[in-house]
Coordinates of C-alpha atoms in Angstrom, one line a residue:
Chain H
X396 CA 2.0 -7.8 2.9
X397 CA -2.4 -8.4 4.5
X398 CA -3.4 -5.1 2.8
X399 CA -6.7 -4.0 2.5
X400 CA -8.4 -1.4 1.4
X401 CA -11.3 0.5 1.1
X402 CA -12.6 3.1 -1.5
X403 CA -13.9 5.6 -1.4
X404 CA -11.6 7.7 1.5
X405 CA -14.9 9.8 2.1
X406 CA -17.8 11.0 0.4
X407 CA -21.1 13.8 0.8
X408 CA -24.2 12.5 -0.4
X409 CA -27.5 14.1 -0.5
X410 CA -30.4 12.7 1.5
X411 CA -31.9 10.0 -0.7
X412 CA -29.2 8.2 -2.7
X413 CA -27.3 5.8 -2.3
X414 CA -23.6 5.5 -2.0
X415 CA -21.7 2.0 -2.9
X416 CA -18.1 1.7 -0.7
X417 CA -15.7 -0.5 -1.5
X418 CA -13.3 -3.3 0.3
X419 CA -10.6 -5.3 -1.1
X420 CA -8.0 -7.9 0.2
X421 CA -5.3 -6.3 -1.7
X422 CA -2.5 -9.4 -1.2
X423 CA -4.7 -12.0 0.0
X424 CA -7.9 -14.2 -0.9
X425 CA -10.4 -13.0 2.1
X426 CA -13.3 -15.8 2.4
X427 CA -14.4 -13.6 4.9
X428 CA -15.2 -9.9 4.9
X429 CA -16.7 -8.0 7.6
X430 CA -18.1 -4.6 7.7
X431 CA -18.0 -2.7 10.9
X432 CA -19.7 1.1 11.4
X433 CA -18.2 3.5 14.2
X434 CA -19.8 6.5 15.3
X435 CA -17.9 9.3 17.0
X436 CA -16.3 8.6 19.7
X437 CA -18.0 5.5 19.5
X438 CA -16.5 1.6 19.4
X439 CA -16.6 -0.3 16.2
X440 CA -20.1 -1.6 15.7
X441 CA -20.4 -4.9 13.8
X442 CA -23.2 -4.7 10.9
X443 CA -22.8 -8.0 8.5
X444 CA -20.4 -10.4 8.1
X445 CA -20.1 -11.0 4.0
X446 CA -18.9 -14.5 2.8
X447 CA -18.1 -14.9 -0.5
X448 CA -20.7 -16.6 -3.1
X449 CA -23.2 -16.5 -0.7
X450 CA -25.3 -14.1 1.2
X451 CA -24.0 -11.8 3.7
X452 CA -25.4 -12.0 7.3
X453 CA -26.3 -9.1 9.2
X454 CA -26.3 -8.6 13.3
X455 CA -29.5 -7.4 14.7
X456 CA -31.0 -4.2 13.8
X457 CA -29.3 -4.1 10.7
X458 CA -31.7 -3.5 7.9
X459 CA -30.9 -5.4 5.5
X460 CA -32.2 -4.1 2.8
X461 CA -31.0 -0.5 3.5
X462 CA -27.3 -1.9 3.6
X463 CA -26.8 -3.9 0.7
X464 CA -23.7 -6.3 1.1
X465 CA -22.4 -8.2 -2.0
X466 CA -19.0 -10.5 -2.0
X467 CA -18.7 -11.2 -5.3
X468 CA -15.0 -12.3 -6.0
X469 CA -12.4 -13.4 -3.3
X470 CA -10.9 -9.8 -2.7
X471 CA -13.8 -7.9 -3.4
X472 CA -17.5 -7.1 -1.2
X473 CA -19.2 -4.2 -1.8
X474 CA -21.5 -2.0 0.6
X475 CA -24.3 -0.4 -0.4
X476 CA -26.6 2.3 1.9
X477 CA -29.7 3.0 -0.1
X478 CA -31.9 5.8 0.3
X479 CA -29.2 7.8 2.5
X480 CA -30.6 9.8 5.4
X481 CA -27.8 12.0 7.7
X482 CA -28.6 9.4 10.8
X483 CA -26.4 6.9 8.3
X484 CA -23.8 9.8 8.5
X485 CA -21.0 7.3 10.1
X486 CA -17.4 5.9 9.4
X487 CA -17.9 2.3 7.2
X488 CA -14.8 0.5 8.2
X489 CA -14.4 -3.1 6.3
X490 CA -12.3 -6.2 7.7
X491 CA -11.0 -9.1 5.7
X492 CA -10.3 -12.8 7.1
X493 CA -7.0 -14.2 5.0
X494 CA -8.7 -17.7 3.6
X495 CA -5.1 -19.7 3.8
X496 CA -3.4 -21.2 6.5
X497 CA 0.0 -21.6 5.1
X498 CA 2.2 -19.0 4.9
X499 CA 0.0 -16.3 4.9
X500 CA -1.8 -14.5 7.8
X501 CA -3.4 -16.1 10.7
X502 CA -7.0 -16.7 9.7
X503 CA -7.6 -15.5 12.9
X504 CA -6.3 -11.6 12.7
X505 CA -8.4 -9.7 10.6
X506 CA -7.1 -6.7 8.7
X507 CA -9.0 -3.5 8.8
X508 CA -9.3 -1.2 5.5
X509 CA -9.0 2.5 6.5
X510 CA -12.7 3.1 6.4
X511 CA -14.7 5.6 4.5
X512 CA -16.7 8.7 6.2
X513 CA -19.8 8.7 4.5
X514 CA -21.4 12.1 5.3
X515 CA -24.7 12.5 4.2
X516 CA -27.0 16.0 3.7
Chain G
X1455 CA -23.9 -6.2 21.1
X1456 CA -20.8 -5.2 22.4
X1457 CA -19.9 -7.5 25.4
X1458 CA -16.1 -5.8 25.9
X1459 CA -15.5 -2.8 28.5
X1460 CA -13.0 -1.0 28.9
X1461 CA -11.3 0.8 31.3
X1462 CA -9.8 3.9 32.0
X1463 CA -12.5 5.2 29.0
X1464 CA -9.6 7.7 28.5
X1465 CA -5.8 8.1 29.9
X1466 CA -3.5 11.4 30.0
X1467 CA 0.2 10.2 30.8
X1468 CA 3.2 12.5 30.9
X1469 CA 5.6 10.6 27.8
X1470 CA 8.4 8.0 29.4
X1471 CA 5.3 7.2 31.4
X1472 CA 3.6 3.7 31.3
X1473 CA -0.2 3.1 30.4
X1474 CA -2.8 0.3 31.6
X1475 CA -5.8 -0.2 30.0
X1476 CA -7.9 -2.9 31.0
X1477 CA -10.8 -5.1 29.1
X1478 CA -13.4 -7.0 30.5
X1479 CA -15.7 -9.7 28.4
X1480 CA -18.2 -12.0 29.0
X1481 CA -18.4 -15.1 27.2
X1482 CA -15.7 -18.1 26.5
X1483 CA -12.9 -16.9 23.6
X1484 CA -10.7 -18.3 20.9
X1485 CA -8.7 -14.9 21.7
X1486 CA -8.6 -12.2 22.7
X1487 CA -7.2 -9.2 19.9
X1488 CA -5.7 -5.2 21.2
X1489 CA -6.4 -2.5 18.1
X1490 CA -5.7 0.9 17.8
X1491 CA -7.2 3.3 16.3
X1492 CA -5.8 7.0 15.1
X1493 CA -8.4 10.0 15.5
X1494 CA -10.6 9.4 11.9
X1495 CA -8.4 5.9 10.9
X1496 CA -8.9 2.7 10.1
X1497 CA -7.8 0.2 13.2
X1498 CA -4.6 -1.4 13.2
X1499 CA -3.1 -4.9 14.6
X1500 CA -1.0 -4.5 17.9
X1501 CA -1.4 -8.4 19.5
X1502 CA -3.7 -11.3 19.7
X1503 CA -2.7 -13.5 23.3
X1504 CA -5.4 -17.0 22.7
X1505 CA -7.0 -18.4 25.5
X1506 CA -4.5 -20.3 26.6
X1507 CA -2.0 -18.1 26.5
X1508 CA -2.1 -15.6 30.4
X1509 CA 1.1 -13.2 28.6
X1510 CA 2.0 -12.0 25.9
X1511 CA 4.9 -9.3 25.0
X1512 CA 5.3 -7.3 21.6
X1513 CA 8.1 -4.9 21.8
X1514 CA 7.2 -1.8 24.4
X1515 CA 3.8 -3.7 24.7
X1516 CA 3.1 -6.6 27.6
X1517 CA -0.5 -7.9 27.3
X1518 CA -1.9 -10.4 30.0
X1519 CA -4.6 -12.5 29.6
X1520 CA -6.9 -14.0 32.7
X1521 CA -9.8 -16.1 31.2
X1522 CA -11.0 -17.2 35.0
X1523 CA -11.5 -13.2 34.9
X1524 CA -12.6 -12.9 31.8
X1525 CA -10.0 -9.7 31.6
X1526 CA -6.8 -8.8 29.5
X1527 CA -4.8 -5.4 30.1
X1528 CA -2.7 -4.0 27.9
X1529 CA 0.4 -2.6 29.2
X1530 CA 2.9 0.3 27.1
X1531 CA 5.5 1.0 28.7
X1532 CA 7.7 4.1 27.9
X1533 CA 5.5 5.7 26.4
X1534 CA 5.6 8.5 23.4
X1535 CA 3.2 11.4 22.4
X1536 CA 3.0 8.9 18.9
X1537 CA 1.5 6.3 21.3
X1538 CA -1.9 9.3 21.0
X1539 CA -4.8 7.2 19.9
X1540 CA -7.6 5.4 21.0
X1541 CA -7.7 1.7 21.8
X1542 CA -10.1 -1.5 21.4
X1543 CA -10.0 -5.2 22.8
X1544 CA -11.4 -7.3 21.0
X1545 CA -12.9 -10.6 21.2
X1546 CA -12.9 -13.8 19.1
X1547 CA -15.7 -15.8 20.6
X1548 CA -15.6 -19.9 20.3
X1549 CA -18.7 -20.5 18.8
X1550 CA -19.1 -17.3 16.2
X1551 CA -16.9 -16.0 13.0
X1552 CA -16.5 -12.6 14.3
X1553 CA -14.8 -9.7 16.6
X1554 CA -16.7 -8.2 19.4
X1555 CA -15.1 -4.6 20.0
X1556 CA -14.7 -2.9 24.0
X1557 CA -15.8 0.6 23.8
X1558 CA -12.5 1.6 23.7
X1559 CA -9.8 3.6 25.7
X1560 CA -8.3 7.5 24.8
X1561 CA -5.3 7.6 25.6
X1562 CA -3.4 11.3 25.0
X1563 CA 0.7 11.0 26.0
X1564 CA 2.1 14.6 26.8
X1565 CA 5.2 15.5 25.6

């Protein structure tokens, strides 16, 4: 159990276009999802925390108008990179926390998606 | 900002040897977690140790936590070539609802 999927797994786009990445929790409900960015040979940097039904909380230095996050349901969050540029090329990873305590995964554990490789030409 | 620092940055060992990675952090935590990432892939959760625990085992993994020194170590015993990956520690702070990742250790196990 506790599987998180991401779609697409990789995407190549032209500079100036927008790209949407989906993050889904497949077998549990996630009130909170997180979006991370990882540059080559570096660690994960948290971009924003996405709460179902409310606005996302962005980390310092992350442009909220450029990285649009929507968490419309307990199983889906989307990250849209608007007007993408080559410097936005990165590995984007989402994670989700299980909402329920009883009978489910610990709320302490985040379950990570497989990541989306974005290349902006 | 990242608060975890890990050492070594890279570690190369022979199959069968033990691998030890260390992680230090700066603020109070609820728990500390270790993750593994194969090249270009997502993260796999390895083990979680709570702030009131000192040691935890899972298979060939042994994790220790010293909250007085704000440090943790991950020991992989009898390493295998398949253990080759990047390993990250991540702290779950007492004031936040988010993980902060360390810089990671790249482990290479040679067969």
